[in-house]
């Protein structure tokens, strides 16, 4: 008989994993919170979260540390009933996970027809300010921009101009940033710029790994469905950061991202009802 800490069948991601550390535990916790706690208002007992994370290969100690760390960051609030503690998302946590959910679940949608225009940024950040350069790189990459040369960032989606402007303003770099919007010129080739700005081979390899891990996944019971759904969403979460979501005209032929997005949508819809139902059973039996 399987328990909350022992999936009925071993998921491909677990068969290759090393012992999960605190960072991975927190990341998995955020996936669980976004998938099952965010859609509801009820608080969840500690043991439910520990049991679910245990089924994903996270040790109890690491799970408790992940809860404490997430609460310390202001994303969770707790209340105590005797010796038991239950957790709910804070307003900040709800905003963060809602934004993440919109990005994750909307990421696979097909883009509209490209008008051929680019948004180009010139940003001057001194080499000595490494922490600021890292924050800028992280946030612009999350927005889908690439950097073909130092101080130059671009995207074939000019509608991101307001989002990028907010990033630049938040990092107090408006005074050293210039932007341009327009079509590619007659000098050079767009695909060459794409190769310089993004490592699409690495992105496609990640998509192929995702396809290999989930194409034949067939969870056999409610606990297994829950576990697979969490792994599915957790694996998909990284692609909005990895994949700049370029127009088809700029992608290699047979781009694996399209097949991966179709698989994610299909499996998530197939497993959703069973996973949510089992989550509710776990919550109900813990009260």
Short mmCIF file of C-alpha atoms in Angstrom, two decimals, residues 144-270:
data_model
loop_
_atom_site.label_atom_id
_atom_site.label_comp_id
_atom_site.label_asym_id
_atom_site.label_seq_id
_atom_site.Cartn_x
_atom_site.Cartn_y
_atom_site.Cartn_z
CA UNK A 144 12.14 37.38 -22.76
CA UNK A 145 14.95 39.68 -23.80
CA UNK A 146 18.33 38.51 -25.04
CA UNK A 147 21.72 40.18 -25.16
CA UNK A 148 23.78 39.81 -28.37
CA UNK A 149 26.52 42.13 -27.07
CA UNK A 150 27.46 43.80 -23.76
CA UNK A 151 25.05 46.62 -22.92
CA UNK A 152 22.60 45.64 -25.69
CA UNK A 153 19.26 43.90 -25.05
CA UNK A 154 16.52 43.13 -27.55
CA UNK A 155 13.26 41.32 -28.21
CA UNK A 156 11.08 40.88 -31.31
CA UNK A 157 8.09 41.87 -29.15
CA UNK A 158 7.87 45.68 -28.83
CA UNK A 159 4.70 45.33 -26.73
CA UNK A 160 7.02 44.51 -23.83
CA UNK A 161 8.23 48.11 -23.79
CA UNK A 162 6.16 49.07 -20.73
CA UNK A 163 7.25 45.95 -18.81
CA UNK A 164 10.89 46.64 -19.63
CA UNK A 165 10.51 50.31 -18.70
CA UNK A 166 9.23 49.26 -15.28
CA UNK A 167 12.28 47.01 -14.80
CA UNK A 168 14.67 49.78 -15.79
CA UNK A 169 12.93 52.31 -13.54
CA UNK A 170 12.80 49.89 -10.61
CA UNK A 171 16.57 49.35 -10.89
CA UNK A 172 17.10 53.14 -11.22
CA UNK A 173 18.71 52.79 -14.65
CA UNK A 174 16.41 55.06 -16.65
CA UNK A 175 19.09 57.73 -16.93
CA UNK A 176 21.57 55.35 -18.60
CA UNK A 177 19.12 53.54 -20.89
CA UNK A 178 17.99 54.26 -24.45
CA UNK A 179 15.44 52.34 -26.51
CA UNK A 180 14.61 51.91 -30.18
CA UNK A 181 11.67 50.22 -31.93
CA UNK A 182 11.69 49.33 -35.60
CA UNK A 183 12.35 46.74 -38.31
CA UNK A 184 15.66 45.04 -38.92
CA UNK A 185 17.94 46.90 -41.34
CA UNK A 186 19.56 45.73 -44.57
CA UNK A 187 22.90 45.02 -42.90
CA UNK A 188 23.35 41.63 -41.26
CA UNK A 189 20.84 38.83 -40.69
CA UNK A 190 18.16 38.44 -38.03
CA UNK A 191 18.93 34.77 -37.43
CA UNK A 192 22.56 35.65 -36.71
CA UNK A 193 21.44 38.14 -34.07
CA UNK A 194 19.13 35.51 -32.58
CA UNK A 195 22.05 33.07 -32.32
CA UNK A 196 24.12 35.71 -30.53
CA UNK A 197 21.32 36.73 -28.12
CA UNK A 198 19.89 33.34 -27.13
CA UNK A 199 21.15 29.77 -26.83
CA UNK A 200 18.22 28.12 -28.61
CA UNK A 201 20.00 24.76 -28.75
CA UNK A 202 20.05 24.67 -24.96
CA UNK A 203 16.37 25.64 -24.80
CA UNK A 204 15.40 22.97 -27.33
CA UNK A 205 17.39 20.34 -25.41
CA UNK A 206 15.39 21.24 -22.29
CA UNK A 207 12.16 20.85 -24.24
CA UNK A 208 13.28 17.44 -25.53
CA UNK A 209 14.07 16.39 -21.95
CA UNK A 210 10.57 17.49 -20.91
CA UNK A 211 9.04 15.47 -23.75
CA UNK A 212 11.09 12.39 -22.83
CA UNK A 213 10.05 12.65 -19.18
CA UNK A 214 6.31 13.03 -19.71
CA UNK A 215 5.34 11.59 -23.09
CA UNK A 216 4.70 8.11 -21.66
CA UNK A 217 3.58 9.15 -18.18
CA UNK A 218 0.52 7.19 -17.05
CA UNK A 219 -0.20 7.69 -13.33
CA UNK A 220 -2.08 4.74 -11.90
CA UNK A 221 -3.93 6.03 -8.81
CA UNK A 222 -5.05 9.35 -7.26
CA UNK A 223 -1.83 9.89 -5.30
CA UNK A 224 0.20 9.15 -8.42
CA UNK A 225 -1.89 11.62 -10.42
CA UNK A 226 -1.24 14.31 -7.80
CA UNK A 227 2.49 13.61 -7.83
CA UNK A 228 2.72 13.62 -11.63
CA UNK A 229 0.73 16.86 -11.87
CA UNK A 230 3.11 18.60 -9.49
CA UNK A 231 6.14 17.34 -11.39
CA UNK A 232 4.56 18.43 -14.67
CA UNK A 233 3.92 21.99 -13.52
CA UNK A 234 7.26 22.18 -11.72
CA UNK A 235 9.13 21.10 -14.85
CA UNK A 236 7.18 23.55 -17.02
CA UNK A 237 7.78 26.49 -14.66
CA UNK A 238 11.31 27.05 -15.92
CA UNK A 239 10.42 27.54 -19.59
CA UNK A 240 9.09 31.12 -19.35
CA UNK A 241 12.59 31.98 -18.12
CA UNK A 242 14.51 29.77 -20.57
CA UNK A 243 12.50 30.36 -23.73
CA UNK A 244 12.32 33.92 -25.15
CA UNK A 245 9.16 32.92 -27.06
CA UNK A 246 10.38 34.08 -30.45
CA UNK A 247 8.16 34.30 -33.53
CA UNK A 248 8.10 31.21 -35.73
CA UNK A 249 10.07 33.05 -38.41
CA UNK A 250 13.08 33.17 -36.08
CA UNK A 251 12.94 29.58 -34.79
CA UNK A 252 14.57 26.42 -36.17
CA UNK A 253 12.37 24.10 -38.21
CA UNK A 254 10.48 21.52 -36.13
CA UNK A 255 10.86 23.54 -32.92
CA UNK A 256 10.38 21.19 -29.94
CA UNK A 257 8.78 23.93 -27.86
CA UNK A 258 5.53 23.67 -29.80
CA UNK A 259 5.26 19.93 -29.13
CA UNK A 260 6.16 20.40 -25.46
CA UNK A 261 3.52 23.10 -25.00
CA UNK A 262 0.86 20.86 -26.53
CA UNK A 263 1.88 17.98 -24.25
CA UNK A 264 1.82 20.21 -21.15
CA UNK A 265 -1.67 21.51 -21.93
CA UNK A 266 -2.98 18.00 -22.67
CA UNK A 267 -1.57 16.35 -19.56
CA UNK A 268 -2.42 19.21 -17.22
CA UNK A 269 -6.05 19.13 -18.35
CA UNK A 270 -6.15 15.32 -18.15
#
